[in-house]
Amino acid sequence: MTAVTLILRIDLDSAVPVYEQLANGIRMELVTKRLGQGDPLPTVRELALELGVHHNTVAEAYRLLAREGWLDLRRGRGAVVISRPSPAPSDEAAGQFARRLRELAAQALAQGVPKPTVTAELSAFSAELGKGDL
């Protein structure tokens, strides 16, 4: 089975740890259905070499996604995407999401991103999510 090619971007100057950036990027591929059940991910070492990061960084990102129920990790087989049931809706999770989204939008505006760009990006992502069955 050939591993899928991931197009991930990391920012070494970011305050967000690299393993979280990797997990966020892969999670994006999962929720938008660009990665699906049965898809193998690159090995930890392959992805680490490709991105120029330590293999433990990639391993931590994979472990985080496995704890969230996205990946099956097995020695010798690597990381494979598994079917993950949607979690039950939660008022607490919805509130946290709304707060984080507002914080992110405010941060973008404070860094000079124009309001129409923020709106366009939110709309584009909303349309992208609409294509998949979360």
mmCIF file with all atom_site columns, C-alpha atoms in Angstrom:
data_model
loop_
_atom_site.group_PDB
_atom_site.id
_atom_site.type_symbol
_atom_site.label_atom_id
_atom_site.label_alt_id
_atom_site.label_comp_id
_atom_site.label_asym_id
_atom_site.label_entity_id
_atom_site.label_seq_id
_atom_site.pdbx_PDB_ins_code
_atom_site.Cartn_x
_atom_site.Cartn_y
_atom_site.Cartn_z
_atom_site.occupancy
_atom_site.B_iso_or_equiv
_atom_site.pdbx_formal_charge
_atom_site.auth_seq_id
_atom_site.auth_comp_id
_atom_site.auth_asym_id
_atom_site.auth_atom_id
_atom_site.pdbx_PDB_model_num
ATOM 1   C CA . MET A 1 1   ? 0.000   0.000  0.000  1.00 0.00 ? 1   MET A CA 1
ATOM 2   C CA . THR A 1 2   ? 1.481   3.363  -1.028 1.00 0.00 ? 2   THR A CA 1
ATOM 3   C CA . ALA A 1 3   ? 1.329   6.202  1.478  1.00 0.00 ? 3   ALA A CA 1
ATOM 4   C CA . VAL A 1 4   ? -0.573  9.291  0.462  1.00 0.00 ? 4   VAL A CA 1
ATOM 5   C CA . THR A 1 5   ? 1.326   12.455 -0.281 1.00 0.00 ? 5   THR A CA 1
ATOM 6   C CA . LEU A 1 6   ? 0.708   15.114 2.327  1.00 0.00 ? 6   LEU A CA 1
ATOM 7   C CA . ILE A 1 7   ? 1.152   18.785 1.614  1.00 0.00 ? 7   ILE A CA 1
ATOM 8   C CA . LEU A 1 8   ? 1.827   20.256 5.018  1.00 0.00 ? 8   LEU A CA 1
ATOM 9   C CA . ARG A 1 9   ? 3.253   23.589 5.999  1.00 0.00 ? 9   ARG A CA 1
ATOM 10  C CA . ILE A 1 10  ? 5.027   24.278 9.236  1.00 0.00 ? 10  ILE A CA 1
ATOM 11  C CA . ASP A 1 11  ? 6.174   27.585 10.638 1.00 0.00 ? 11  ASP A CA 1
ATOM 12  C CA . LEU A 1 12  ? 9.209   27.193 12.846 1.00 0.00 ? 12  LEU A CA 1
ATOM 13  C CA . ASP A 1 13  ? 8.728   30.771 14.096 1.00 0.00 ? 13  ASP A CA 1
ATOM 14  C CA . SER A 1 14  ? 5.182   30.067 15.302 1.00 0.00 ? 14  SER A CA 1
ATOM 15  C CA . ALA A 1 15  ? 4.314   29.852 18.991 1.00 0.00 ? 15  ALA A CA 1
ATOM 16  C CA . VAL A 1 16  ? 2.331   26.702 18.123 1.00 0.00 ? 16  VAL A CA 1
ATOM 17  C CA . PRO A 1 17  ? 4.498   23.610 18.629 1.00 0.00 ? 17  PRO A CA 1
ATOM 18  C CA . VAL A 1 18  ? 5.489   21.873 15.381 1.00 0.00 ? 18  VAL A CA 1
ATOM 19  C CA . TYR A 1 19  ? 3.791   18.606 16.362 1.00 0.00 ? 19  TYR A CA 1
ATOM 20  C CA . GLU A 1 20  ? 0.509   20.522 16.820 1.00 0.00 ? 20  GLU A CA 1
ATOM 21  C CA . GLN A 1 21  ? 0.973   22.227 13.451 1.00 0.00 ? 21  GLN A CA 1
ATOM 22  C CA . LEU A 1 22  ? 1.462   18.812 11.855 1.00 0.00 ? 22  LEU A CA 1
ATOM 23  C CA . ALA A 1 23  ? -1.555  17.324 13.641 1.00 0.00 ? 23  ALA A CA 1
ATOM 24  C CA . ASN A 1 24  ? -3.650  20.345 12.627 1.00 0.00 ? 24  ASN A CA 1
ATOM 25  C CA . GLY A 1 25  ? -2.603  19.995 8.996  1.00 0.00 ? 25  GLY A CA 1
ATOM 26  C CA . ILE A 1 26  ? -3.342  16.282 8.882  1.00 0.00 ? 26  ILE A CA 1
ATOM 27  C CA . ARG A 1 27  ? -6.631  16.800 10.743 1.00 0.00 ? 27  ARG A CA 1
ATOM 28  C CA . MET A 1 28  ? -7.590  19.317 8.057  1.00 0.00 ? 28  MET A CA 1
ATOM 29  C CA . GLU A 1 29  ? -6.986  16.636 5.415  1.00 0.00 ? 29  GLU A CA 1
ATOM 30  C CA . LEU A 1 30  ? -9.138  14.225 7.424  1.00 0.00 ? 30  LEU A CA 1
ATOM 31  C CA . VAL A 1 31  ? -12.141 16.459 8.061  1.00 0.00 ? 31  VAL A CA 1
ATOM 32  C CA . THR A 1 32  ? -12.238 17.644 4.455  1.00 0.00 ? 32  THR A CA 1
ATOM 33  C CA . LYS A 1 33  ? -12.087 14.007 3.294  1.00 0.00 ? 33  LYS A CA 1
ATOM 34  C CA . ARG A 1 34  ? -8.859  14.396 1.325  1.00 0.00 ? 34  ARG A CA 1
ATOM 35  C CA . LEU A 1 35  ? -7.690  11.523 3.515  1.00 0.00 ? 35  LEU A CA 1
ATOM 36  C CA . GLY A 1 36  ? -10.058 8.644  4.100  1.00 0.00 ? 36  GLY A CA 1
ATOM 37  C CA . GLN A 1 37  ? -10.398 5.303  5.801  1.00 0.00 ? 37  GLN A CA 1
ATOM 38  C CA . GLY A 1 38  ? -7.607  2.934  4.860  1.00 0.00 ? 38  GLY A CA 1
ATOM 39  C CA . ASP A 1 39  ? -5.239  5.610  3.564  1.00 0.00 ? 39  ASP A CA 1
ATOM 40  C CA . PRO A 1 40  ? -1.705  5.003  4.833  1.00 0.00 ? 40  PRO A CA 1
ATOM 41  C CA . LEU A 1 41  ? 0.312   8.012  5.949  1.00 0.00 ? 41  LEU A CA 1
ATOM 42  C CA . PRO A 1 42  ? 4.031   8.383  5.289  1.00 0.00 ? 42  PRO A CA 1
ATOM 43  C CA . THR A 1 43  ? 6.219   6.714  7.876  1.00 0.00 ? 43  THR A CA 1
ATOM 44  C CA . VAL A 1 44  ? 7.356   8.861  10.748 1.00 0.00 ? 44  VAL A CA 1
ATOM 45  C CA . ARG A 1 45  ? 10.898  8.924  9.386  1.00 0.00 ? 45  ARG A CA 1
ATOM 46  C CA . GLU A 1 46  ? 9.810   9.707  5.804  1.00 0.00 ? 46  GLU A CA 1
ATOM 47  C CA . LEU A 1 47  ? 7.673   12.649 6.867  1.00 0.00 ? 47  LEU A CA 1
ATOM 48  C CA . ALA A 1 48  ? 10.326  13.906 9.299  1.00 0.00 ? 48  ALA A CA 1
ATOM 49  C CA . LEU A 1 49  ? 12.956  13.887 6.550  1.00 0.00 ? 49  LEU A CA 1
ATOM 50  C CA . GLU A 1 50  ? 10.609  15.559 4.075  1.00 0.00 ? 50  GLU A CA 1
ATOM 51  C CA . LEU A 1 51  ? 9.749   18.348 6.514  1.00 0.00 ? 51  LEU A CA 1
ATOM 52  C CA . GLY A 1 52  ? 13.193  18.662 8.086  1.00 0.00 ? 52  GLY A CA 1
ATOM 53  C CA . VAL A 1 53  ? 11.976  17.998 11.617 1.00 0.00 ? 53  VAL A CA 1
ATOM 54  C CA . HIS A 1 54  ? 12.911  15.435 14.252 1.00 0.00 ? 54  HIS A CA 1
ATOM 55  C CA . HIS A 1 55  ? 11.145  12.081 13.920 1.00 0.00 ? 55  HIS A CA 1
ATOM 56  C CA . ASN A 1 56  ? 9.819   12.375 17.494 1.00 0.00 ? 56  ASN A CA 1
ATOM 57  C CA . THR A 1 57  ? 7.921   15.499 16.404 1.00 0.00 ? 57  THR A CA 1
ATOM 58  C CA . VAL A 1 58  ? 6.074   13.565 13.687 1.00 0.00 ? 58  VAL A CA 1
ATOM 59  C CA . ALA A 1 59  ? 5.550   10.615 16.048 1.00 0.00 ? 59  ALA A CA 1
ATOM 60  C CA . GLU A 1 60  ? 3.918   12.920 18.606 1.00 0.00 ? 60  GLU A CA 1
ATOM 61  C CA . ALA A 1 61  ? 1.570   14.347 15.960 1.00 0.00 ? 61  ALA A CA 1
ATOM 62  C CA . TYR A 1 62  ? 0.589   10.821 14.879 1.00 0.00 ? 62  TYR A CA 1
ATOM 63  C CA . ARG A 1 63  ? 0.033   9.769  18.525 1.00 0.00 ? 63  ARG A CA 1
ATOM 64  C CA . LEU A 1 64  ? -2.182  12.801 19.124 1.00 0.00 ? 64  LEU A CA 1
ATOM 65  C CA . LEU A 1 65  ? -4.322  11.922 16.095 1.00 0.00 ? 65  LEU A CA 1
ATOM 66  C CA . ALA A 1 66  ? -4.452  8.286  17.194 1.00 0.00 ? 66  ALA A CA 1
ATOM 67  C CA . ARG A 1 67  ? -5.732  9.364  20.637 1.00 0.00 ? 67  ARG A CA 1
ATOM 68  C CA . GLU A 1 68  ? -8.423  11.390 18.862 1.00 0.00 ? 68  GLU A CA 1
ATOM 69  C CA . GLY A 1 69  ? -9.475  8.236  17.010 1.00 0.00 ? 69  GLY A CA 1
ATOM 70  C CA . TRP A 1 70  ? -8.240  9.181  13.521 1.00 0.00 ? 70  TRP A CA 1
ATOM 71  C CA . LEU A 1 71  ? -5.290  6.817  13.103 1.00 0.00 ? 71  LEU A CA 1
ATOM 72  C CA . ASP A 1 72  ? -4.361  3.227  13.780 1.00 0.00 ? 72  ASP A CA 1
ATOM 73  C CA . LEU A 1 73  ? -0.667  3.012  14.679 1.00 0.00 ? 73  LEU A CA 1
ATOM 74  C CA . ARG A 1 74  ? 1.087   -0.324 14.394 1.00 0.00 ? 74  ARG A CA 1
ATOM 75  C CA . ARG A 1 75  ? 4.760   -1.142 14.397 1.00 0.00 ? 75  ARG A CA 1
ATOM 76  C CA . GLY A 1 76  ? 5.837   -2.278 10.973 1.00 0.00 ? 76  GLY A CA 1
ATOM 77  C CA . ARG A 1 77  ? 2.627   -1.091 9.322  1.00 0.00 ? 77  ARG A CA 1
ATOM 78  C CA . GLY A 1 78  ? 2.766   2.591  10.122 1.00 0.00 ? 78  GLY A CA 1
ATOM 79  C CA . ALA A 1 79  ? -0.127  5.009  10.482 1.00 0.00 ? 79  ALA A CA 1
ATOM 80  C CA . VAL A 1 80  ? -3.373  4.222  8.701  1.00 0.00 ? 80  VAL A CA 1
ATOM 81  C CA . VAL A 1 81  ? -6.548  6.330  8.695  1.00 0.00 ? 81  VAL A CA 1
ATOM 82  C CA . ILE A 1 82  ? -9.446  4.580  10.406 1.00 0.00 ? 82  ILE A CA 1
ATOM 83  C CA . SER A 1 83  ? -13.161 5.215  10.482 1.00 0.00 ? 83  SER A CA 1
ATOM 84  C CA . ARG A 1 84  ? -13.979 7.636  13.264 1.00 0.00 ? 84  ARG A CA 1
ATOM 85  C CA . PRO A 1 85  ? -17.540 8.110  14.469 1.00 0.00 ? 85  PRO A CA 1
ATOM 86  C CA . SER A 1 86  ? -18.613 11.712 14.873 1.00 0.00 ? 86  SER A CA 1
ATOM 87  C CA . PRO A 1 87  ? -18.606 12.771 18.512 1.00 0.00 ? 87  PRO A CA 1
ATOM 88  C CA . ALA A 1 88  ? -21.886 13.745 20.125 1.00 0.00 ? 88  ALA A CA 1
ATOM 89  C CA . PRO A 1 89  ? -22.653 17.478 19.899 1.00 0.00 ? 89  PRO A CA 1
ATOM 90  C CA . SER A 1 90  ? -21.646 19.443 22.971 1.00 0.00 ? 90  SER A CA 1
ATOM 91  C CA . ASP A 1 91  ? -22.636 22.942 24.031 1.00 0.00 ? 91  ASP A CA 1
ATOM 92  C CA . GLU A 1 92  ? -19.239 23.308 25.681 1.00 0.00 ? 92  GLU A CA 1
ATOM 93  C CA . ALA A 1 93  ? -17.368 22.339 22.490 1.00 0.00 ? 93  ALA A CA 1
ATOM 94  C CA . ALA A 1 94  ? -19.545 24.697 20.436 1.00 0.00 ? 94  ALA A CA 1
ATOM 95  C CA . GLY A 1 95  ? -18.815 27.561 22.833 1.00 0.00 ? 95  GLY A CA 1
ATOM 96  C CA . GLN A 1 96  ? -15.075 26.877 22.770 1.00 0.00 ? 96  GLN A CA 1
ATOM 97  C CA . PHE A 1 97  ? -15.150 26.748 18.987 1.00 0.00 ? 97  PHE A CA 1
ATOM 98  C CA . ALA A 1 98  ? -16.981 30.086 18.723 1.00 0.00 ? 98  ALA A CA 1
ATOM 99  C CA . ARG A 1 99  ? -14.502 31.725 21.124 1.00 0.00 ? 99  ARG A CA 1
ATOM 100 C CA . ARG A 1 100 ? -11.446 30.333 19.309 1.00 0.00 ? 100 ARG A CA 1
ATOM 101 C CA . LEU A 1 101 ? -12.816 31.319 15.905 1.00 0.00 ? 101 LEU A CA 1
ATOM 102 C CA . ARG A 1 102 ? -13.415 34.879 17.081 1.00 0.00 ? 102 ARG A CA 1
ATOM 103 C CA . GLU A 1 103 ? -9.925  35.007 18.609 1.00 0.00 ? 103 GLU A CA 1
ATOM 104 C CA . LEU A 1 104 ? -8.381  33.760 15.373 1.00 0.00 ? 104 LEU A CA 1
ATOM 105 C CA . ALA A 1 105 ? -10.325 36.278 13.284 1.00 0.00 ? 105 ALA A CA 1
ATOM 106 C CA . ALA A 1 106 ? -9.343  39.085 15.665 1.00 0.00 ? 106 ALA A CA 1
ATOM 107 C CA . GLN A 1 107 ? -5.694  38.036 15.471 1.00 0.00 ? 107 GLN A CA 1
ATOM 108 C CA . ALA A 1 108 ? -5.811  38.032 11.660 1.00 0.00 ? 108 ALA A CA 1
ATOM 109 C CA . LEU A 1 109 ? -7.408  41.503 11.615 1.00 0.00 ? 109 LEU A CA 1
ATOM 110 C CA . ALA A 1 110 ? -4.825  42.776 14.124 1.00 0.00 ? 110 ALA A CA 1
ATOM 111 C CA . GLN A 1 111 ? -2.068  41.514 11.794 1.00 0.00 ? 111 GLN A CA 1
ATOM 112 C CA . GLY A 1 112 ? -3.513  43.493 8.904  1.00 0.00 ? 112 GLY A CA 1
ATOM 113 C CA . VAL A 1 113 ? -5.540  40.854 7.081  1.00 0.00 ? 113 VAL A CA 1
ATOM 114 C CA . PRO A 1 114 ? -8.440  42.756 5.456  1.00 0.00 ? 114 PRO A CA 1
ATOM 115 C CA . LYS A 1 115 ? -11.969 41.947 6.684  1.00 0.00 ? 115 LYS A CA 1
ATOM 116 C CA . PRO A 1 116 ? -13.089 40.795 3.202  1.00 0.00 ? 116 PRO A CA 1
ATOM 117 C CA . THR A 1 117 ? -10.222 38.289 3.152  1.00 0.00 ? 117 THR A CA 1
ATOM 118 C CA . VAL A 1 118 ? -11.185 36.897 6.562  1.00 0.00 ? 118 VAL A CA 1
ATOM 119 C CA . THR A 1 119 ? -14.793 36.600 5.414  1.00 0.00 ? 119 THR A CA 1
ATOM 120 C CA . ALA A 1 120 ? -13.812 34.989 2.108  1.00 0.00 ? 120 ALA A CA 1
ATOM 121 C CA . GLU A 1 121 ? -11.589 32.425 3.838  1.00 0.00 ? 121 GLU A CA 1
ATOM 122 C CA . LEU A 1 122 ? -14.335 31.515 6.310  1.00 0.00 ? 122 LEU A CA 1
ATOM 123 C CA . SER A 1 123 ? -16.832 31.148 3.460  1.00 0.00 ? 123 SER A CA 1
ATOM 124 C CA . ALA A 1 124 ? -14.432 29.048 1.381  1.00 0.00 ? 124 ALA A CA 1
ATOM 125 C CA . PHE A 1 125 ? -13.748 26.716 4.285  1.00 0.00 ? 125 PHE A CA 1
ATOM 126 C CA . SER A 1 126 ? -17.449 26.460 5.040  1.00 0.00 ? 126 SER A CA 1
ATOM 127 C CA . ALA A 1 127 ? -18.072 25.393 1.446  1.00 0.00 ? 127 ALA A CA 1
ATOM 128 C CA . GLU A 1 128 ? -15.221 22.892 1.675  1.00 0.00 ? 128 GLU A CA 1
ATOM 129 C CA . LEU A 1 129 ? -16.719 21.375 4.815  1.00 0.00 ? 129 LEU A CA 1
ATOM 130 C CA . GLY A 1 130 ? -20.093 21.184 3.089  1.00 0.00 ? 130 GLY A CA 1
ATOM 131 C CA . LYS A 1 131 ? -18.622 18.829 0.500  1.00 0.00 ? 131 LYS A CA 1
ATOM 132 C CA . GLY A 1 132 ? -17.637 16.240 3.097  1.00 0.00 ? 132 GLY A CA 1
ATOM 133 C CA . ASP A 1 133 ? -19.775 14.186 5.436  1.00 0.00 ? 133 ASP A CA 1
ATOM 134 C CA . LEU A 1 134 ? -18.499 15.001 8.883  1.00 0.00 ? 134 LEU A CA 1
#
